[in-house]
Amino acid sequence: MKVFKLFILVCSVVLIACEGREGPVGLESLVDIVDEPPGTNCTNGGVMITSGIDTNENGLLDPTEVKTTKFVCDGMGPKEVRIDFPSSGSTSSGTPGTNTDSTHPNTTKLYEDLDVSLYPGYDSIVYVVRNVALFNIAGGASPGPETTLVIELVDMTTGTAIANSKITASTGPKFVSANLFGKFPNGKFDVGVRMTSSDANYSGGAYPISLVFIDKN
């Protein structure tokens, strides 16, 4: 692993992990950086960066205290940084045929104070939705291929959708958005995910949801 080449990038990730996330008075915000072996998260290996609040005050970032996980990947091919959002997204699971059913937009906050300017040098930004599932609210048959979720990212600070971020997904393991480079607001904003179902009888959700910065050069 090329540690020196990663140094500046790791510092940027640590800043966004710590910045704006102070815990209650007396509790410390912790960051751990460990080697990530080659595998699903980083094809050629890299580092994993986790952060959270030391709620039990033992000076260690325990697994139950981790709120944010990021990967900085090394090796051949595009340079990537992935932010795994700790929250999941879902539709409403209200009564079919009412104004609370799953065909009405439901928005979940994913991350506070995101600032894409802390990740310079990238030419592509996508978000990845994994493990999409649909559930019959009233019971009965499984959803057919025509039953889908419409998923999009939202700037929750202003309440507006991120342009070009809409994904139409059916039940499946992985869906990737179009390139959102240049579509995010300048400065800090709270990012959320908005989901609606094409069928009022089916609610749905997805977890995890990740934001991926890619440098193809």
Short mmCIF file of C-alpha atoms in Angstrom, two decimals:
data_model
loop_
_atom_site.label_atom_id
_atom_site.label_comp_id
_atom_site.label_asym_id
_atom_site.label_seq_id
_atom_site.Cartn_x
_atom_site.Cartn_y
_atom_site.Cartn_z
CA MET A 1 0.00 0.00 0.00
CA LYS A 2 1.35 3.43 -0.98
CA VAL A 3 1.10 5.18 2.38
CA PHE A 4 2.64 8.51 1.32
CA LYS A 5 0.30 8.88 -1.64
CA LEU A 6 -2.64 8.25 0.66
CA PHE A 7 -1.57 10.69 3.39
CA ILE A 8 -3.29 13.82 2.05
CA LEU A 9 -6.41 11.86 1.09
CA VAL A 10 -6.65 10.22 4.53
CA CYS A 11 -6.33 13.63 6.21
CA SER A 12 -9.24 14.93 4.13
CA VAL A 13 -11.40 11.96 5.12
CA VAL A 14 -10.55 12.36 8.77
CA LEU A 15 -11.59 16.01 8.60
CA ILE A 16 -15.04 15.20 7.29
CA ALA A 17 -15.41 12.35 9.77
CA CYS A 18 -14.65 14.59 12.74
CA GLU A 19 -15.85 17.99 11.54
CA GLY A 20 -19.22 19.05 12.87
CA ARG A 21 -19.74 15.87 14.91
CA GLU A 22 -18.84 16.67 18.48
CA GLY A 23 -20.53 14.50 21.03
CA PRO A 24 -22.23 15.49 24.28
CA VAL A 25 -20.10 17.43 26.75
CA GLY A 26 -17.53 15.08 28.28
CA LEU A 27 -17.67 12.49 25.47
CA GLU A 28 -14.89 12.26 22.91
CA SER A 29 -15.18 11.82 19.14
CA LEU A 30 -12.81 9.05 17.99
CA VAL A 31 -11.38 8.07 14.59
CA ASP A 32 -9.72 4.74 13.76
CA ILE A 33 -7.63 4.09 10.61
CA VAL A 34 -6.71 0.47 9.84
CA ASP A 35 -5.43 -1.44 6.82
CA GLU A 36 -8.17 -2.85 4.55
CA PRO A 37 -7.16 -6.11 2.82
CA PRO A 38 -7.96 -6.70 -0.87
CA GLY A 39 -11.60 -7.66 -1.26
CA THR A 40 -15.09 -6.30 -1.83
CA ASN A 41 -14.41 -2.89 -0.29
CA CYS A 42 -11.05 -2.30 -2.02
CA THR A 43 -10.00 -4.53 -4.90
CA ASN A 44 -6.29 -3.88 -4.29
CA GLY A 45 -6.47 -3.08 -0.58
CA GLY A 46 -6.34 0.29 1.15
CA VAL A 47 -7.42 1.70 4.50
CA MET A 48 -10.70 1.69 6.42
CA ILE A 49 -11.56 4.81 8.43
CA THR A 50 -14.24 4.62 11.13
CA SER A 51 -15.49 7.35 13.46
CA GLY A 52 -17.97 7.75 16.29
CA ILE A 53 -18.55 8.94 19.87
CA ASP A 54 -16.87 7.17 22.81
CA THR A 55 -20.15 6.68 24.69
CA ASN A 56 -18.71 4.24 27.27
CA GLU A 57 -15.62 6.45 27.80
CA ASN A 58 -13.13 3.59 27.53
CA GLY A 59 -10.90 5.45 25.07
CA LEU A 60 -11.61 2.95 22.30
CA LEU A 61 -13.93 3.11 19.31
CA ASP A 62 -16.02 0.00 19.93
CA PRO A 63 -18.02 -1.60 17.07
CA THR A 64 -21.32 -0.41 18.58
CA GLU A 65 -20.02 3.19 18.65
CA VAL A 66 -19.11 3.38 14.95
CA LYS A 67 -21.31 5.91 13.12
CA THR A 68 -19.38 6.43 9.88
CA THR A 69 -17.21 4.08 7.81
CA LYS A 70 -15.08 5.20 4.85
CA PHE A 71 -12.61 3.39 2.58
CA VAL A 72 -9.57 4.82 0.81
CA CYS A 73 -8.51 2.31 -1.85
CA ASP A 74 -5.04 1.81 -3.29
CA GLY A 75 -3.51 0.08 -6.28
CA MET A 76 -4.16 0.05 -9.98
CA GLY A 77 -7.30 1.45 -11.53
CA PRO A 78 -9.45 4.44 -10.49
CA LYS A 79 -8.82 6.07 -7.12
CA GLU A 80 -11.92 5.85 -4.95
CA VAL A 81 -13.23 7.03 -1.60
CA ARG A 82 -16.49 5.54 -0.34
CA ILE A 83 -18.69 6.95 2.41
CA ASP A 84 -21.08 4.36 3.85
CA PHE A 85 -24.08 6.17 5.30
CA PRO A 86 -25.15 4.77 8.70
CA SER A 87 -28.88 5.14 7.95
CA SER A 88 -31.04 3.20 5.51
CA GLY A 89 -33.81 4.46 3.22
CA SER A 90 -37.38 3.25 2.99
CA THR A 91 -40.83 4.15 1.74
CA SER A 92 -43.83 4.76 3.93
CA SER A 93 -45.57 1.58 5.06
CA GLY A 94 -48.97 3.16 5.71
CA THR A 95 -52.41 1.93 4.67
CA PRO A 96 -52.81 1.36 0.90
CA GLY A 97 -55.10 3.93 -0.70
CA THR A 98 -54.47 6.63 1.91
CA ASN A 99 -52.22 9.69 1.94
CA THR A 100 -49.66 7.72 3.95
CA ASP A 101 -49.23 4.78 1.58
CA SER A 102 -45.93 3.89 -0.07
CA THR A 103 -46.65 5.85 -3.28
CA HIS A 104 -46.13 9.08 -1.30
CA PRO A 105 -42.52 10.31 -0.89
CA ASN A 106 -40.74 9.37 2.33
CA THR A 107 -37.40 11.06 3.11
CA THR A 108 -34.74 9.79 5.55
CA LYS A 109 -31.70 11.80 6.66
CA LEU A 110 -28.49 9.94 5.79
CA TYR A 111 -25.68 12.31 6.77
CA GLU A 112 -25.25 15.72 8.41
CA ASP A 113 -22.96 18.48 7.15
CA LEU A 114 -21.68 16.75 4.01
CA ASP A 115 -19.17 18.96 2.18
CA VAL A 116 -17.94 17.56 -1.14
CA SER A 117 -15.25 20.27 -1.35
CA LEU A 118 -13.30 18.24 1.24
CA TYR A 119 -12.74 15.65 -1.51
CA PRO A 120 -10.76 17.49 -4.21
CA GLY A 121 -9.29 15.81 -7.28
CA TYR A 122 -12.22 13.58 -8.25
CA ASP A 123 -14.05 13.66 -11.58
CA SER A 124 -17.03 11.43 -10.74
CA ILE A 125 -19.42 11.07 -7.80
CA VAL A 126 -22.06 8.34 -7.69
CA TYR A 127 -24.21 6.85 -4.97
CA VAL A 128 -24.74 3.13 -4.65
CA VAL A 129 -27.90 1.49 -3.28
CA ARG A 130 -27.63 -2.11 -2.12
CA ASN A 131 -30.04 -4.82 -1.01
CA VAL A 132 -33.25 -3.30 -2.40
CA ALA A 133 -36.33 -5.12 -1.12
CA LEU A 134 -40.10 -4.72 -1.59
CA PHE A 135 -42.73 -5.88 0.88
CA ASN A 136 -46.46 -6.43 0.45
CA ILE A 137 -48.19 -4.23 3.03
CA ALA A 138 -51.51 -6.04 2.89
CA GLY A 139 -50.08 -9.54 2.40
CA GLY A 140 -50.42 -11.74 -0.65
CA ALA A 141 -48.34 -12.32 -3.73
CA SER A 142 -44.73 -11.22 -4.12
CA PRO A 143 -44.08 -8.08 -6.18
CA GLY A 144 -43.67 -8.55 -9.91
CA PRO A 145 -40.91 -6.96 -12.00
CA GLU A 146 -43.17 -3.98 -12.73
CA THR A 147 -43.14 -3.02 -9.03
CA THR A 148 -40.27 -0.60 -8.45
CA LEU A 149 -38.84 1.95 -6.06
CA VAL A 150 -37.96 5.46 -7.20
CA ILE A 151 -34.94 6.60 -5.20
CA GLU A 152 -33.25 10.02 -5.19
CA LEU A 153 -30.91 12.00 -2.97
CA VAL A 154 -32.19 15.17 -1.32
CA ASP A 155 -30.54 18.32 0.01
CA MET A 156 -32.44 18.35 3.30
CA THR A 157 -31.11 21.79 4.16
CA THR A 158 -33.22 23.30 1.36
CA GLY A 159 -35.65 20.42 0.78
CA THR A 160 -34.71 20.02 -2.90
CA ALA A 161 -33.73 16.88 -4.79
CA ILE A 162 -30.16 16.50 -6.08
CA ALA A 163 -30.36 16.86 -9.88
CA ASN A 164 -29.85 13.68 -11.91
CA SER A 165 -29.85 11.48 -8.77
CA LYS A 166 -33.00 9.49 -9.49
CA ILE A 167 -32.71 5.69 -9.64
CA THR A 168 -35.55 3.31 -10.52
CA ALA A 169 -34.87 0.01 -8.76
CA SER A 170 -36.55 -3.35 -8.41
CA THR A 171 -35.64 -6.06 -5.90
CA GLY A 172 -31.92 -6.66 -6.29
CA PRO A 173 -28.43 -6.46 -4.77
CA LYS A 174 -26.97 -3.27 -6.26
CA PHE A 175 -27.95 -0.11 -8.18
CA VAL A 176 -25.66 2.78 -9.15
CA SER A 177 -26.67 6.37 -9.95
CA ALA A 178 -25.56 8.53 -12.84
CA ASN A 179 -22.49 10.74 -12.33
CA LEU A 180 -23.46 13.50 -9.87
CA PHE A 181 -20.23 15.49 -10.17
CA GLY A 182 -21.13 19.20 -10.04
CA LYS A 183 -24.70 18.51 -8.84
CA PHE A 184 -24.15 18.91 -5.10
CA PRO A 185 -24.53 22.24 -3.24
CA ASN A 186 -21.47 24.30 -2.34
CA GLY A 187 -20.53 24.03 1.32
CA LYS A 188 -22.15 21.94 4.04
CA PHE A 189 -25.59 20.41 3.69
CA ASP A 190 -27.61 17.55 5.18
CA VAL A 191 -28.11 14.75 2.66
CA GLY A 192 -31.14 12.48 2.69
CA VAL A 193 -32.71 9.82 0.50
CA ARG A 194 -36.29 10.00 -0.79
CA MET A 195 -38.14 6.83 -1.79
CA THR A 196 -41.52 6.10 -3.32
CA SER A 197 -43.10 2.87 -4.54
CA SER A 198 -44.81 2.39 -7.89
CA ASP A 199 -47.52 0.31 -6.16
CA ALA A 200 -49.40 1.43 -3.05
CA ASN A 201 -49.57 -2.20 -1.86
CA TYR A 202 -45.80 -2.51 -1.64
CA SER A 203 -43.42 -0.68 0.65
CA GLY A 204 -39.67 -0.97 0.18
CA GLY A 205 -36.24 -0.06 1.40
CA ALA A 206 -32.51 -0.35 0.84
CA TYR A 207 -29.40 -0.71 2.99
CA PRO A 208 -26.58 0.22 2.89
CA ILE A 209 -26.40 3.39 0.81
CA SER A 210 -22.93 4.71 -0.10
CA LEU A 211 -21.49 7.80 -1.76
CA VAL A 212 -18.45 7.04 -3.95
CA PHE A 213 -15.89 9.61 -5.18
CA ILE A 214 -13.92 8.36 -8.22
CA ASP A 215 -10.83 9.70 -9.96
CA LYS A 216 -10.58 7.95 -13.34
CA ASN A 217 -7.31 9.63 -14.33
#
